[in-house]
PDB file of C-alpha atoms in Angstrom:
ATOM      1  CA  PRO A   1     -74.421  18.664  27.614  1.00 75.00           C
ATOM      2  CA  ASP A   2     -70.635  18.440  27.518  1.00 81.00           C
ATOM      3  CA  THR A   3     -70.609  21.600  25.217  1.00 82.00           C
ATOM      4  CA  ILE A   4     -68.124  24.010  26.722  1.00 83.00           C
ATOM      5  CA  SER A   5     -68.827  27.426  25.576  1.00 83.00           C
ATOM      6  CA  PRO A   6     -69.348  30.959  26.807  1.00 83.00           C
ATOM      7  CA  ASN A   7     -71.984  31.759  24.065  1.00 85.00           C
ATOM      8  CA  CYS A   8     -74.748  29.270  24.465  1.00 86.00           C
ATOM      9  CA  LYS A   9     -78.353  29.892  23.615  1.00 87.00           C
ATOM     10  CA  ILE A  10     -81.597  27.877  23.652  1.00 87.00           C
ATOM     11  CA  LYS A  11     -84.067  28.083  20.708  1.00 88.00           C
ATOM     12  CA  VAL A  12     -87.614  26.839  20.820  1.00 92.00           C
ATOM     13  CA  ALA A  13     -89.316  26.146  17.426  1.00 90.00           C
ATOM     14  CA  ASP A  14     -92.524  24.668  16.001  1.00 89.00           C
ATOM     15  CA  GLU A  15     -91.418  21.496  14.503  1.00 87.00           C
ATOM     16  CA  ARG A  16     -93.969  21.890  11.710  1.00 89.00           C
ATOM     17  CA  ASP A  17     -93.402  25.496  10.966  1.00 89.00           C
ATOM     18  CA  ASP A  18     -89.804  26.815  11.307  1.00 84.00           C
ATOM     19  CA  THR A  19     -90.907  30.342  11.097  1.00 87.00           C
ATOM     20  CA  VAL A  20     -92.383  30.218  14.554  1.00 90.00           C
ATOM     21  CA  PHE A  21     -89.636  30.071  17.075  1.00 88.00           C
ATOM     22  CA  ASP A  22     -88.118  32.062  20.000  1.00 90.00           C
ATOM     23  CA  GLU A  23     -84.546  32.106  21.501  1.00 87.00           C
ATOM     24  CA  PHE A  24     -82.742  33.521  24.413  1.00 82.00           C
ATOM     25  CA  ASN A  25     -81.747  37.173  23.942  1.00 85.00           C
ATOM     26  CA  THR A  26     -78.567  36.787  26.075  1.00 86.00           C
ATOM     27  CA  PRO A  27     -76.029  33.987  25.626  1.00 87.00           C
ATOM     28  CA  PHE A  28     -75.239  31.798  28.785  1.00 84.00           C
ATOM     29  CA  LYS A  29     -72.210  29.717  29.605  1.00 85.00           C
ATOM     30  CA  ILE A  30     -71.633  26.008  29.810  1.00 85.00           C
ATOM     31  CA  GLN A  31     -68.367  25.207  31.634  1.00 89.00           C
ATOM     32  CA  GLY A  32     -66.555  22.325  33.175  1.00 92.00           C
ATOM     33  CA  ALA A  33     -65.628  21.909  36.754  1.00 96.00           C
ATOM     34  CA  LEU A  34     -62.526  20.822  38.575  1.00 98.00           C
ATOM     35  CA  THR A  35     -62.159  19.337  42.092  1.00 98.00           C
ATOM     36  CA  ILE A  36     -58.731  18.853  43.884  1.00 98.00           C
ATOM     37  CA  ILE A  37     -58.156  15.506  45.409  1.00 98.00           C
ATOM     38  CA  SER A  38     -54.543  15.683  46.548  1.00 98.00           C
ATOM     39  CA  PRO A  39     -52.894  17.629  48.157  1.00 97.00           C
ATOM     40  CA  ASN A  40     -55.997  18.498  50.057  1.00 97.00           C
ATOM     41  CA  GLY A  41     -54.645  19.147  53.587  1.00 96.00           C
ATOM     42  CA  GLY A  42     -52.434  17.459  56.170  1.00 92.00           C
ATOM     43  CA  GLU A  43     -49.795  16.012  53.538  1.00 93.00           C
ATOM     44  CA  ARG A  44     -46.044  16.281  54.422  1.00 88.00           C
ATOM     45  CA  TRP A  45     -44.043  16.081  51.148  1.00 89.00           C
ATOM     46  CA  ILE A  46     -40.276  15.917  51.223  1.00 85.00           C
ATOM     47  CA  THR A  47     -38.083  18.039  48.956  1.00 85.00           C
ATOM     48  CA  TYR A  48     -37.021  16.131  45.653  1.00 86.00           C
ATOM     49  CA  GLU A  49     -39.596  13.353  46.392  1.00 87.00           C
ATOM     50  CA  THR A  50     -42.204  12.989  43.503  1.00 92.00           C
ATOM     51  CA  HIS A  51     -45.843  13.180  44.557  1.00 95.00           C
ATOM     52  CA  PRO A  52     -48.876  13.252  42.309  1.00 97.00           C
ATOM     53  CA  ILE A  53     -51.181  16.331  42.390  1.00 98.00           C
ATOM     54  CA  THR A  54     -54.716  14.800  41.391  1.00 99.00           C
ATOM     55  CA  TRP A  55     -58.110  16.162  40.645  1.00 99.00           C
ATOM     56  CA  ILE A  56     -61.415  15.265  39.168  1.00 98.00           C
ATOM     57  CA  THR A  57     -62.424  16.828  35.923  1.00 98.00           C
ATOM     58  CA  TYR A  58     -66.108  17.333  35.030  1.00 96.00           C
ATOM     59  CA  GLY A  59     -66.760  18.025  31.341  1.00 94.00           C
ATOM     60  CA  THR A  60     -64.196  18.534  28.595  1.00 93.00           C
ATOM     61  CA  ILE A  61     -61.302  20.429  29.834  1.00 96.00           C
ATOM     62  CA  ALA A  62     -58.383  20.026  27.436  1.00 96.00           C
ATOM     63  CA  ARG A  63     -55.567  21.880  29.392  1.00 98.00           C
ATOM     64  CA  VAL A  64     -54.902  23.115  32.916  1.00 98.00           C
ATOM     65  CA  ASN A  65     -52.575  25.243  34.834  1.00 99.00           C
ATOM     66  CA  LEU A  66     -51.385  24.435  38.434  1.00 99.00           C
ATOM     67  CA  PHE A  67     -50.290  27.041  40.900  1.00 98.00           C
ATOM     68  CA  ALA A  68     -49.100  27.076  44.595  1.00 96.00           C
ATOM     69  CA  SER A  69     -50.088  29.739  47.289  1.00 94.00           C
ATOM     70  CA  LYS A  70     -48.274  30.412  50.586  1.00 90.00           C
ATOM     71  CA  ASP A  71     -51.257  32.275  52.094  1.00 89.00           C
ATOM     72  CA  GLY A  72     -54.271  30.288  50.595  1.00 89.00           C
ATOM     73  CA  SER A  73     -55.552  33.370  48.693  1.00 91.00           C
ATOM     74  CA  VAL A  74     -52.850  34.557  46.311  1.00 94.00           C
ATOM     75  CA  TYR A  75     -51.924  31.670  43.884  1.00 96.00           C
ATOM     76  CA  ASP A  76     -48.935  33.135  42.230  1.00 93.00           C
ATOM     77  CA  ILE A  77     -46.304  30.308  42.311  1.00 93.00           C
ATOM     78  CA  PRO A  78     -46.482  28.394  39.027  1.00 96.00           C
ATOM     79  CA  ILE A  79     -46.038  24.645  39.160  1.00 97.00           C
ATOM     80  CA  VAL A  80     -46.980  23.732  35.535  1.00 98.00           C
ATOM     81  CA  GLU A  81     -48.855  25.463  32.774  1.00 98.00           C
ATOM     82  CA  ASN A  82     -50.765  24.344  29.780  1.00 98.00           C
ATOM     83  CA  LEU A  83     -50.750  20.812  30.924  1.00 98.00           C
ATOM     84  CA  ASP A  84     -52.482  18.168  28.811  1.00 98.00           C
ATOM     85  CA  ASN A  85     -55.521  17.160  31.240  1.00 98.00           C
ATOM     86  CA  LYS A  86     -56.169  13.611  29.820  1.00 95.00           C
ATOM     87  CA  ASP A  87     -55.066  12.043  33.157  1.00 96.00           C
ATOM     88  CA  SER A  88     -56.404  14.651  35.626  1.00 98.00           C
ATOM     89  CA  SER A  89     -52.962  14.426  37.449  1.00 98.00           C
ATOM     90  CA  TYR A  90     -49.393  15.757  37.508  1.00 99.00           C
ATOM     91  CA  ASN A  91     -46.313  14.034  39.030  1.00 98.00           C
ATOM     92  CA  TRP A  92     -44.785  16.902  40.897  1.00 97.00           C
ATOM     93  CA  GLU A  93     -40.999  16.596  41.811  1.00 94.00           C
ATOM     94  CA  ILE A  94     -41.022  18.651  44.970  1.00 91.00           C
ATOM     95  CA  PRO A  95     -38.571  21.543  44.327  1.00 86.00           C
ATOM     96  CA  ASP A  96     -35.988  22.905  46.681  1.00 79.00           C
ATOM     97  CA  ASP A  97     -37.278  26.273  45.945  1.00 77.00           C
ATOM     98  CA  ASP A  98     -37.060  29.157  48.462  1.00 73.00           C
ATOM     99  CA  SER A  99     -40.170  30.714  46.960  1.00 72.00           C
ATOM    100  CA  LEU A 100     -42.078  27.911  48.549  1.00 74.00           C
ATOM    101  CA  LYS A 101     -40.699  28.772  51.967  1.00 66.00           C
ATOM    102  CA  ASP A 102     -40.412  31.672  54.304  1.00 60.00           C
ATOM    103  CA  HIS A 103     -36.647  31.064  54.660  1.00 54.00           C
ATOM    104  CA  GLU A 104     -33.575  30.095  52.694  1.00 53.00           C
ATOM    105  CA  GLY A 105     -32.200  26.760  52.566  1.00 52.00           C
ATOM    106  CA  ALA A 106     -33.176  23.970  54.993  1.00 53.00           C
ATOM    107  CA  ALA A 107     -33.318  26.089  58.191  1.00 54.00           C
ATOM    108  CA  GLY A 108     -36.613  26.937  59.730  1.00 60.00           C
ATOM    109  CA  GLU A 109     -40.088  25.315  59.890  1.00 69.00           C
ATOM    110  CA  PRO A 110     -42.057  24.196  56.805  1.00 76.00           C
ATOM    111  CA  LEU A 111     -44.462  26.673  55.490  1.00 78.00           C
ATOM    112  CA  PRO A 112     -48.189  25.780  54.955  1.00 87.00           C
ATOM    113  CA  LEU A 113     -49.074  25.649  51.253  1.00 94.00           C
ATOM    114  CA  ARG A 114     -52.081  25.086  49.048  1.00 96.00           C
ATOM    115  CA  VAL A 115     -52.438  24.272  45.288  1.00 98.00           C
ATOM    116  CA  ARG A 116     -54.947  25.369  42.616  1.00 98.00           C
ATOM    117  CA  VAL A 117     -55.922  23.695  39.379  1.00 99.00           C
ATOM    118  CA  VAL A 118     -57.258  26.089  36.710  1.00 98.00           C
ATOM    119  CA  ASP A 119     -58.870  25.550  33.311  1.00 97.00           C
ATOM    120  CA  ALA A 120     -56.229  26.935  30.962  1.00 97.00           C
ATOM    121  CA  ASN A 121     -58.868  28.439  28.789  1.00 93.00           C
ATOM    122  CA  ASP A 122     -61.114  29.877  31.549  1.00 94.00           C
ATOM    123  CA  ASP A 123     -59.678  31.277  34.745  1.00 94.00           C
ATOM    124  CA  ALA A 124     -63.212  31.147  36.252  1.00 94.00           C
ATOM    125  CA  VAL A 125     -63.005  27.334  36.414  1.00 97.00           C
ATOM    126  CA  HIS A 126     -60.837  26.283  39.237  1.00 98.00           C
ATOM    127  CA  ASP A 127     -60.491  24.482  42.525  1.00 98.00           C
ATOM    128  CA  GLU A 128     -58.037  24.783  45.476  1.00 98.00           C
ATOM    129  CA  SER A 129     -56.785  22.604  48.239  1.00 98.00           C
ATOM    130  CA  ASP A 130     -59.243  22.525  51.178  1.00 97.00           C
ATOM    131  CA  GLY A 131     -56.507  22.612  53.736  1.00 97.00           C
ATOM    132  CA  ASP A 132     -52.751  23.300  54.054  1.00 95.00           C
ATOM    133  CA  PHE A 133     -49.964  20.847  53.360  1.00 94.00           C
ATOM    134  CA  VAL A 134     -46.318  21.317  53.789  1.00 90.00           C
ATOM    135  CA  ILE A 135     -42.971  20.869  51.913  1.00 88.00           C
ATOM    136  CA  ASP A 136     -40.252  19.656  54.374  1.00 84.00           C
ATOM    137  CA  TYR A 137     -36.963  17.923  54.656  1.00 80.00           C
ATOM    138  CA  TYR A 138     -35.874  14.795  56.413  1.00 73.00           C
ATOM    139  CA  ASN A 139     -34.133  15.385  59.782  1.00 69.00           C
ATOM    140  CA  ILE A 140     -31.036  13.243  59.975  1.00 67.00           C
ATOM    141  CA  THR A 141     -29.500  12.806  63.463  1.00 63.00           C
ATOM    142  CA  TRP A 142     -25.677  12.170  63.494  1.00 65.00           C
ATOM    143  CA  LYS A 143     -23.919  10.912  66.730  1.00 62.00           C
ATOM    144  CA  ILE A 144     -20.103  10.892  66.426  1.00 63.00           C
ATOM    145  CA  LYS A 145     -18.373   8.914  69.101  1.00 62.00           C
ATOM    146  CA  ASP A 146     -14.940   7.239  69.808  1.00 60.00           C
ATOM    147  CA  VAL A 147     -15.546   3.580  69.309  1.00 57.00           C
ATOM    148  CA  LEU A 148     -13.115   2.600  72.107  1.00 60.00           C
ATOM    149  CA  THR A 149     -14.141   4.936  74.859  1.00 61.00           C
ATOM    150  CA  ASN A 150     -17.740   5.662  73.618  1.00 59.00           C
ATOM    151  CA  PHE A 151     -17.077   9.271  74.419  1.00 63.00           C
ATOM    152  CA  THR A 152     -18.636  11.900  72.276  1.00 64.00           C
ATOM    153  CA  LEU A 153     -16.136  13.615  69.946  1.00 67.00           C
ATOM    154  CA  SER A 154     -15.900  17.226  69.604  1.00 72.00           C
ATOM    155  CA  ASP A 155     -14.255  19.602  67.027  1.00 78.00           C
ATOM    156  CA  LEU A 156     -15.540  17.648  64.078  1.00 74.00           C
ATOM    157  CA  SER A 157     -15.696  19.397  60.789  1.00 79.00           C
ATOM    158  CA  GLY A 158     -16.863  18.499  57.295  1.00 77.00           C
ATOM    159  CA  LYS A 159     -19.483  18.867  54.575  1.00 81.00           C
ATOM    160  CA  SER A 160     -22.376  17.111  53.152  1.00 79.00           C
ATOM    161  CA  VAL A 161     -22.986  17.308  49.333  1.00 82.00           C
ATOM    162  CA  LYS A 162     -26.233  15.984  47.552  1.00 77.00           C
ATOM    163  CA  ALA A 163     -25.028  13.775  44.639  1.00 74.00           C
ATOM    164  CA  GLY A 164     -25.150  15.751  41.394  1.00 73.00           C
ATOM    165  CA  GLU A 165     -26.491  18.741  42.976  1.00 73.00           C
ATOM    166  CA  SER A 166     -25.143  22.190  44.452  1.00 71.00           C
ATOM    167  CA  TYR A 167     -26.921  21.715  47.653  1.00 69.00           C
ATOM    168  CA  SER A 168     -24.529  21.230  50.555  1.00 75.00           C
ATOM    169  CA  TRP A 169     -24.441  21.397  54.466  1.00 73.00           C
ATOM    170  CA  GLU A 170     -21.196  22.503  56.124  1.00 78.00           C
ATOM    171  CA  PHE A 171     -20.357  21.972  59.822  1.00 74.00           C
ATOM    172  CA  SER A 172     -17.499  22.810  62.196  1.00 79.00           C
ATOM    173  CA  ASN A 173     -16.817  22.441  65.877  1.00 79.00           C
ATOM    174  CA  LEU A 174     -19.463  19.755  66.095  1.00 70.00           C
ATOM    175  CA  SER A 175     -20.042  18.251  69.485  1.00 65.00           C
ATOM    176  CA  GLY A 176     -22.741  15.734  70.508  1.00 57.00           C
ATOM    177  CA  GLU A 177     -25.801  15.202  68.422  1.00 61.00           C
ATOM    178  CA  GLU A 178     -26.155  17.161  65.236  1.00 64.00           C
ATOM    179  CA  ILE A 179     -29.380  17.309  63.238  1.00 66.00           C
ATOM    180  CA  GLN A 180     -29.044  17.847  59.507  1.00 67.00           C
ATOM    181  CA  ARG A 181     -32.090  18.718  57.513  1.00 72.00           C
ATOM    182  CA  ALA A 182     -31.686  17.157  54.137  1.00 73.00           C
ATOM    183  CA  PRO A 183     -33.784  16.764  51.049  1.00 77.00           C
ATOM    184  CA  TYR A 184     -34.593  13.201  49.598  1.00 76.00           C
ATOM    185  CA  GLY A 185     -31.737  11.871  47.633  1.00 76.00           C
ATOM    186  CA  ASP A 186     -28.238  10.519  47.723  1.00 76.00           C
ATOM    187  CA  TRP A 187     -25.649  12.243  49.797  1.00 75.00           C
ATOM    188  CA  GLU A 188     -21.745  12.274  50.307  1.00 76.00           C
ATOM    189  CA  THR A 189     -20.441  13.433  53.582  1.00 74.00           C
ATOM    190  CA  ILE A 190     -16.755  14.069  54.433  1.00 74.00           C
ATOM    191  CA  TRP A 191     -16.006  13.961  58.199  1.00 71.00           C
ATOM    192  CA  LYS A 192     -12.677  15.370  59.630  1.00 75.00           C
ATOM    193  CA  LYS A 193     -11.100  15.481  62.917  1.00 73.00           C
ATOM    194  CA  VAL A 194      -7.597  16.080  64.044  1.00 72.00           C
ATOM    195  CA  GLY A 195      -6.037  12.868  65.030  1.00 69.00           C
ATOM    196  CA  TYR A 196      -8.638  10.738  63.124  1.00 66.00           C
ATOM    197  CA  GLY A 197      -7.856  12.078  59.679  1.00 64.00           C
ATOM    198  CA  ASP A 198     -10.977  12.205  57.428  1.00 68.00           C
ATOM    199  CA  VAL A 199     -13.419   9.680  56.061  1.00 64.00           C
ATOM    200  CA  LYS A 200     -15.856   9.712  53.322  1.00 66.00           C
ATOM    201  CA  GLN A 201     -19.466   8.474  53.893  1.00 64.00           C
ATOM    202  CA  THR A 202     -22.367   8.155  51.337  1.00 67.00           C
ATOM    203  CA  PHE A 203     -25.995   7.514  52.409  1.00 66.00           C
ATOM    204  CA  SER A 204     -29.374   7.705  50.878  1.00 65.00           C
ATOM    205  CA  ALA A 205     -32.002   9.911  52.445  1.00 67.00           C
ATOM    206  CA  LYS A 206     -34.796   7.478  51.504  1.00 61.00           C
ATOM    207  CA  PRO A 207     -37.149   6.071  54.126  1.00 54.00           C
ATOM    208  CA  LEU A 208     -37.325   2.479  55.210  1.00 44.00           C
ATOM    209  CA  LEU A 209     -40.164   1.721  57.510  1.00 38.00           C
ATOM    210  CA  MET A 210     -39.190  -0.944  60.067  1.00 36.00           C
ATOM    211  CA  ALA A 211     -41.545  -1.562  63.008  1.00 34.00           C
ATOM    212  CA  GLY A 212     -43.135   1.834  62.772  1.00 35.00           C
ATOM    213  CA  LYS A 213     -39.598   3.606  62.763  1.00 34.00           C
ATOM    214  CA  THR A 214     -38.088   5.283  59.898  1.00 35.00           C
ATOM    215  CA  GLU A 215     -34.272   5.093  59.481  1.00 37.00           C
ATOM    216  CA  VAL A 216     -31.609   5.722  56.856  1.00 40.00           C
ATOM    217  CA  GLU A 217     -32.072   3.151  54.225  1.00 38.00           C
ATOM    218  CA  GLU A 218     -28.396   2.657  53.477  1.00 38.00           C
ATOM    219  CA  ALA A 219     -25.114   4.108  54.497  1.00 40.00           C
ATOM    220  CA  THR A 220     -21.845   3.001  53.100  1.00 38.00           C
ATOM    221  CA  ILE A 221     -18.448   4.187  54.367  1.00 38.00           C
ATOM    222  CA  ILE A 222     -15.666   4.623  51.761  1.00 37.00           C
ATOM    223  CA  ASP A 223     -11.963   4.700  52.604  1.00 35.00           C
ATOM    224  CA  GLY A 224     -10.703   8.219  52.693  1.00 38.00           C
ATOM    225  CA  THR A 225      -7.181   6.774  52.358  1.00 38.00           C
ATOM    226  CA  ASP A 226      -6.005   3.213  51.572  1.00 34.00           C
ATOM    227  CA  THR A 227      -5.011   2.295  55.068  1.00 31.00           C
ATOM    228  CA  LYS A 228      -6.368   4.731  57.645  1.00 32.00           C
ATOM    229  CA  PHE A 229      -9.891   3.413  57.896  1.00 30.00           C
ATOM    230  CA  ARG A 230     -11.694   0.241  57.497  1.00 31.00           C
ATOM    231  CA  THR A 231     -15.132   0.277  55.884  1.00 30.00           C
ATOM    232  CA  GLU A 232     -18.590  -1.102  56.750  1.00 32.00           C
ATOM    233  CA  THR A 233     -21.925  -0.988  55.130  1.00 29.00           C
ATOM    234  CA  HIS A 234     -25.117  -1.141  57.138  1.00 31.00           C
ATOM    235  CA  VAL A 235     -28.865  -0.691  56.786  1.00 29.00           C
ATOM    236  CA  GLY A 236     -30.358   1.405  59.615  1.00 35.00           C
ATOM    237  CA  GLY A 237     -27.669   0.671  62.187  1.00 36.00           C
ATOM    238  CA  SER A 238     -24.528   2.008  63.582  1.00 39.00           C
ATOM    239  CA  ILE A 239     -21.359   2.762  61.486  1.00 40.00           C
ATOM    240  CA  ALA A 240     -17.935   2.108  62.942  1.00 42.00           C
ATOM    241  CA  LEU A 241     -14.946   3.972  61.520  1.00 43.00           C
ATOM    242  CA  SER A 242     -11.641   2.534  62.780  1.00 46.00           C
ATOM    243  CA  SER A 243      -7.973   3.361  61.824  1.00 47.00           C
ATOM    244  CA  ALA A 244      -5.478   0.573  61.133  1.00 50.00           C
ATOM    245  CA  PRO A 245      -3.356  -0.168  64.304  1.00 53.00           C
ATOM    246  CA  ASP A 246      -0.308   2.012  64.742  1.00 55.00           C
ATOM    247  CA  LYS A 247       3.118   0.614  65.479  1.00 59.00           C
ATOM    248  CA  TYR A 248       2.100   0.290  69.134  1.00 56.00           C
ATOM    249  CA  GLY A 249      -1.082  -1.615  68.300  1.00 54.00           C
ATOM    250  CA  LYS A 250      -3.309   1.299  69.186  1.00 53.00           C
ATOM    251  CA  VAL A 251      -6.553   1.569  67.316  1.00 49.00           C
ATOM    252  CA  THR A 252      -8.506   4.824  67.055  1.00 49.00           C
ATOM    253  CA  ALA A 253     -12.165   4.946  65.715  1.00 48.00           C
ATOM    254  CA  ILE A 254     -15.278   6.826  65.604  1.00 47.00           C
ATOM    255  CA  ILE A 255     -18.969   5.633  65.588  1.00 47.00           C
ATOM    256  CA  SER A 256     -21.637   7.423  63.603  1.00 51.00           C
ATOM    257  CA  ASP A 257     -25.034   6.455  64.712  1.00 49.00           C
ATOM    258  CA  THR A 258     -27.209   7.697  61.781  1.00 48.00           C
ATOM    259  CA  ARG A 259     -30.904   7.902  62.174  1.00 45.00           C
ATOM    260  CA  LEU A 260     -33.543   9.335  59.793  1.00 44.00           C
ATOM    261  CA  THR A 261     -36.574  10.606  61.511  1.00 42.00           C
ATOM    262  CA  VAL A 262     -39.754  12.030  59.868  1.00 40.00           C
TER     263      VAL A 262
END
């Protein structure tokens, strides 16, 4: 029966004579059970995305705790505690938390993790992921070139800032391809180069699947000044940044070919 208790007993009695009976001398336990469904191994979840942690509940378990582990044995990283278990799920916004990595910030490789769901009233009732999953970042490749010569520009500098957050990525002396590891979300990047001025660019690191390829969903260039740059908006293509013609009719520009790979 669904009678969760650590102090259960069985009594046998004569239905015609209640003075004739016997019962267990030692109480036994009736408990529920939990089985993790997701993440259960092989998942790659991107920082700041929201993913459901799901499980199956057997019996009445009113509240649960969720923990993560970096070694698959010690589950000491709290995700949520005393959660109402009516849905057997929890929508987890993946945190940009160094406790879930073996490094600081976005550098390095993702660390294998597992989760555990535990009956909040009975630590002995729990289940864990069968295999490892990882928390990772998107890898955004920037290519910066002169739009007239198609030569790769060097000595670029600037900074990317996540909208509404303190997370940022700074660069200097950039040349050739540069890979930026970035969490899910909206970003604003300021590019700077001597002779080109600067330009502000916003983009969303949110995947758009096209023919099996994942690219930046949207990138919009905003004027750094009123006249120096013209602006374009694209979805998953190239971005051309060009200055207004000078008095000799010369136009300087750069292209940023922005790709999001997962």
